[in-house]
Amino acid sequence: SALFDWLVDKQKETINNPAKACKAKVSVIAHSMGNYVVQKAMAAAWTRKNQPLLVSLINQLVMVAGDVDSDLFDMGAPDNNDGDAVANLSYRITALYSGRDSVLGASAGLKHFGMRRLGRSGLPNRPPLADPASPTDNVWDVDCSSFFPREVDGAGIHGAYFLHDGTINLIRHVLRGLDRGVLDNLGYTKG
């Protein structure tokens, strides 16, 4: 909570005097169940601070093989309040997924029985439908299946994002803040 307060104070200082703005940005890469930890931590921070709007706690959140519900950011979903928190406290969220991830295939049967996992199926709606009048346009996904050679099996896919140059390069450019359209045009989203 102290970190949250400090970041909000720094944002206020930037608004008051952009010339003295701190140039540091906090970005997060979460893998598998780490995405659930980030989801719950951000939901707790957002709730404790009375659901502030226009506060970016995280600049770039990269959700790699996310073991969270695929509809996290959609209105009416079981964890949508958490999804609202994550989306509101992040400047941009990029979910990297592969339908070849058998680890997350098994996970789908254990949590919210039968619910698809974000890291295996991606977003069910693009952009997510947090509010039909105002879609959540800071959340997007990339199917990374084409980055992984055929010989990488279903269980191996789960951690392969950190072993292949294509996905490492994609993550690097996302963390630099390149726009998703630029990433697409430059071919960084395809293996």
Tab-separated table of C-alpha atoms in Angstrom:
chain	number	residue	atom	x	y	z
A	1	SER	CA	0.000	0.000	0.000
A	2	ALA	CA	2.913	2.356	0.660
A	3	LEU	CA	4.270	1.666	-2.846
A	4	PHE	CA	0.854	2.428	-4.316
A	5	ASP	CA	0.665	5.732	-2.413
A	6	TRP	CA	4.197	6.653	-3.516
A	7	LEU	CA	3.399	5.930	-7.186
A	8	VAL	CA	0.203	8.001	-7.001
A	9	ASP	CA	2.158	10.882	-5.439
A	10	LYS	CA	4.718	10.673	-8.269
A	11	GLN	CA	1.929	10.763	-10.860
A	12	LYS	CA	0.447	13.863	-9.203
A	13	GLU	CA	3.873	15.539	-9.208
A	14	THR	CA	4.205	14.758	-12.918
A	15	ILE	CA	0.844	16.341	-13.668
A	16	ASN	CA	1.811	19.452	-11.681
A	17	ASN	CA	5.264	19.778	-13.279
A	18	PRO	CA	5.972	17.482	-16.269
A	19	ALA	CA	9.561	18.776	-16.526
A	20	LYS	CA	10.417	17.173	-13.185
A	21	ALA	CA	8.661	13.896	-13.915
A	22	CYS	CA	10.288	10.681	-12.831
A	23	LYS	CA	11.103	8.730	-15.988
A	24	ALA	CA	11.090	5.333	-14.265
A	25	LYS	CA	8.252	2.981	-15.131
A	26	VAL	CA	7.261	-0.218	-13.361
A	27	SER	CA	6.464	-3.157	-15.620
A	28	VAL	CA	5.691	-6.749	-14.651
A	29	ILE	CA	6.150	-10.094	-16.375
A	30	ALA	CA	3.971	-12.746	-14.730
A	31	HIS	CA	4.078	-16.429	-15.700
A	32	SER	CA	1.434	-19.095	-15.114
A	33	MET	CA	0.061	-18.917	-11.537
A	34	GLY	CA	2.054	-15.716	-11.018
A	35	ASN	CA	-0.714	-14.054	-13.013
A	36	TYR	CA	-3.213	-15.111	-10.350
A	37	VAL	CA	-0.978	-13.602	-7.656
A	38	VAL	CA	-0.756	-10.326	-9.628
A	39	GLN	CA	-4.544	-10.390	-10.194
A	40	LYS	CA	-5.302	-10.759	-6.484
A	41	ALA	CA	-2.633	-8.259	-5.362
A	42	MET	CA	-3.858	-5.582	-7.758
A	43	ALA	CA	-7.487	-6.244	-6.793
A	44	ALA	CA	-6.581	-5.810	-3.119
A	45	ALA	CA	-4.694	-2.553	-3.791
A	46	TRP	CA	-7.515	-1.207	-5.951
A	47	THR	CA	-10.187	-2.064	-3.377
A	48	ARG	CA	-8.216	-0.613	-0.450
A	49	LYS	CA	-7.754	2.634	-2.329
A	50	ASN	CA	-11.458	3.012	-3.202
A	51	GLN	CA	-11.088	1.977	-6.852
A	52	PRO	CA	-9.091	4.942	-8.175
A	53	LEU	CA	-9.317	5.718	-11.878
A	54	LEU	CA	-6.565	7.160	-14.076
A	55	VAL	CA	-3.805	5.711	-11.876
A	56	SER	CA	-1.281	3.491	-13.658
A	57	LEU	CA	0.480	1.419	-11.029
A	58	ILE	CA	1.943	-0.834	-13.743
A	59	ASN	CA	3.124	0.474	-17.117
A	60	GLN	CA	3.305	-2.810	-19.065
A	61	LEU	CA	1.856	-6.032	-17.638
A	62	VAL	CA	2.888	-9.077	-19.663
A	63	MET	CA	0.760	-12.099	-18.756
A	64	VAL	CA	2.729	-15.118	-20.025
A	65	ALA	CA	0.843	-18.442	-20.152
A	66	GLY	CA	-1.608	-16.963	-17.651
A	67	ASP	CA	-3.289	-19.509	-15.395
A	68	VAL	CA	-6.315	-17.246	-14.874
A	69	ASP	CA	-9.817	-17.338	-16.366
A	70	SER	CA	-9.817	-16.231	-20.011
A	71	ASP	CA	-12.836	-13.983	-19.385
A	72	LEU	CA	-11.137	-12.163	-16.491
A	73	PHE	CA	-11.646	-8.790	-18.191
A	74	ASP	CA	-15.254	-9.366	-19.356
A	75	MET	CA	-18.277	-7.955	-17.531
A	76	GLY	CA	-20.239	-10.627	-15.675
A	77	ALA	CA	-17.273	-12.981	-15.328
A	78	PRO	CA	-16.703	-14.556	-11.883
A	79	ASP	CA	-13.483	-12.579	-11.339
A	80	ASN	CA	-14.434	-9.467	-13.322
A	81	ASN	CA	-14.006	-7.136	-10.351
A	82	ASP	CA	-10.404	-8.336	-10.260
A	83	GLY	CA	-10.168	-7.806	-14.021
A	84	ASP	CA	-11.420	-4.239	-13.638
A	85	ALA	CA	-8.745	-3.633	-11.014
A	86	VAL	CA	-5.934	-5.021	-13.169
A	87	ALA	CA	-7.105	-3.109	-16.264
A	88	ASN	CA	-7.545	0.162	-14.373
A	89	LEU	CA	-4.172	-0.030	-12.627
A	90	SER	CA	-2.217	-0.970	-15.786
A	91	TYR	CA	-1.350	1.199	-18.761
A	92	ARG	CA	-1.315	-1.823	-21.091
A	93	ILE	CA	-1.819	-5.556	-20.607
A	94	THR	CA	-0.459	-8.081	-23.098
A	95	ALA	CA	-1.522	-11.722	-22.706
A	96	LEU	CA	0.730	-14.256	-24.444
A	97	TYR	CA	-0.930	-17.621	-25.054
A	98	SER	CA	-0.695	-20.894	-26.971
A	99	GLY	CA	-3.401	-23.455	-27.626
A	100	ARG	CA	-0.644	-26.082	-27.509
A	101	ASP	CA	-0.059	-25.587	-23.743
A	102	SER	CA	-1.159	-28.882	-22.161
A	103	VAL	CA	-0.316	-27.706	-18.624
A	104	LEU	CA	-3.066	-25.091	-18.838
A	105	GLY	CA	-5.354	-27.628	-20.499
A	106	ALA	CA	-5.163	-29.688	-17.318
A	107	SER	CA	-5.592	-26.590	-15.151
A	108	ALA	CA	-8.900	-25.736	-16.842
A	109	GLY	CA	-10.451	-28.811	-15.257
A	110	LEU	CA	-9.319	-27.850	-11.766
A	111	LYS	CA	-10.344	-24.201	-11.424
A	112	HIS	CA	-13.823	-22.856	-12.174
A	113	PHE	CA	-14.428	-26.261	-13.727
A	114	GLY	CA	-14.207	-26.107	-17.493
A	115	MET	CA	-13.307	-22.403	-17.653
A	116	ARG	CA	-10.739	-21.718	-20.352
A	117	ARG	CA	-7.373	-20.391	-19.228
A	118	LEU	CA	-6.094	-17.085	-20.606
A	119	GLY	CA	-2.688	-18.606	-21.375
A	120	ARG	CA	-4.198	-21.369	-23.500
A	121	SER	CA	-7.086	-19.734	-25.364
A	122	GLY	CA	-6.440	-15.984	-25.168
A	123	LEU	CA	-9.212	-13.438	-24.730
A	124	PRO	CA	-12.739	-14.590	-25.625
A	125	ASN	CA	-13.620	-11.025	-26.728
A	126	ARG	CA	-11.264	-8.577	-28.418
A	127	PRO	CA	-11.294	-6.038	-26.851
A	128	PRO	CA	-12.689	-7.393	-23.580
A	129	LEU	CA	-16.217	-6.317	-22.712
A	130	ALA	CA	-15.715	-4.872	-19.240
A	131	ASP	CA	-18.433	-2.362	-20.025
A	132	PRO	CA	-20.278	-2.596	-23.360
A	133	ALA	CA	-20.348	1.201	-23.613
A	134	SER	CA	-16.593	1.409	-23.037
A	135	PRO	CA	-14.545	-1.644	-24.080
A	136	THR	CA	-11.283	-2.287	-22.265
A	137	ASP	CA	-8.914	-1.222	-25.024
A	138	ASN	CA	-5.701	-1.507	-23.023
A	139	VAL	CA	-5.880	-5.325	-22.962
A	140	TRP	CA	-4.798	-7.410	-25.947
A	141	ASP	CA	-3.428	-10.874	-26.639
A	142	VAL	CA	-0.956	-12.618	-28.930
A	143	ASP	CA	-1.155	-16.268	-30.011
A	144	CYS	CA	2.470	-17.381	-29.679
A	145	SER	CA	1.972	-20.916	-31.060
A	146	SER	CA	3.817	-20.039	-34.281
A	147	PHE	CA	6.972	-19.159	-32.325
A	148	PHE	CA	7.446	-22.688	-31.009
A	149	PRO	CA	8.857	-25.508	-33.162
A	150	ARG	CA	6.634	-28.576	-33.648
A	151	GLU	CA	9.029	-30.733	-31.604
A	152	VAL	CA	8.272	-28.690	-28.468
A	153	ASP	CA	5.557	-30.738	-26.756
A	154	GLY	CA	2.466	-29.492	-24.931
A	155	ALA	CA	4.082	-29.453	-21.486
A	156	GLY	CA	7.244	-27.845	-22.878
A	157	ILE	CA	5.232	-24.997	-24.396
A	158	HIS	CA	4.311	-23.764	-20.918
A	159	GLY	CA	7.830	-22.420	-20.282
A	160	ALA	CA	9.012	-22.069	-23.890
A	161	TYR	CA	8.189	-18.351	-23.992
A	162	PHE	CA	11.472	-17.695	-22.179
A	163	LEU	CA	13.556	-19.986	-24.419
A	164	HIS	CA	12.798	-18.841	-27.963
A	165	ASP	CA	14.177	-15.680	-29.530
A	166	GLY	CA	10.867	-14.696	-31.147
A	167	THR	CA	8.898	-14.545	-27.902
A	168	ILE	CA	11.790	-12.995	-25.986
A	169	ASN	CA	12.019	-10.307	-28.668
A	170	LEU	CA	8.240	-9.732	-28.526
A	171	ILE	CA	8.351	-9.348	-24.732
A	172	ARG	CA	11.302	-6.954	-25.035
A	173	HIS	CA	9.403	-4.711	-27.464
A	174	VAL	CA	6.209	-4.825	-25.386
A	175	LEU	CA	8.179	-3.709	-22.323
A	176	ARG	CA	9.608	-0.829	-24.349
A	177	GLY	CA	6.040	0.291	-24.947
A	178	LEU	CA	5.795	-0.245	-28.709
A	179	ASP	CA	2.188	0.061	-29.864
A	180	ARG	CA	0.445	-3.208	-30.722
A	181	GLY	CA	-0.183	-2.011	-34.286
A	182	VAL	CA	3.527	-1.327	-34.727
A	183	LEU	CA	4.372	-4.752	-33.292
A	184	ASP	CA	1.982	-6.356	-35.806
A	185	ASN	CA	3.294	-4.306	-38.744
A	186	LEU	CA	6.915	-5.121	-37.918
A	187	GLY	CA	6.083	-8.837	-37.678
A	188	TYR	CA	6.988	-9.235	-33.998
A	189	THR	CA	3.684	-10.979	-33.202
A	190	LYS	CA	4.273	-13.932	-35.572
A	191	GLY	CA	6.905	-16.662	-35.358
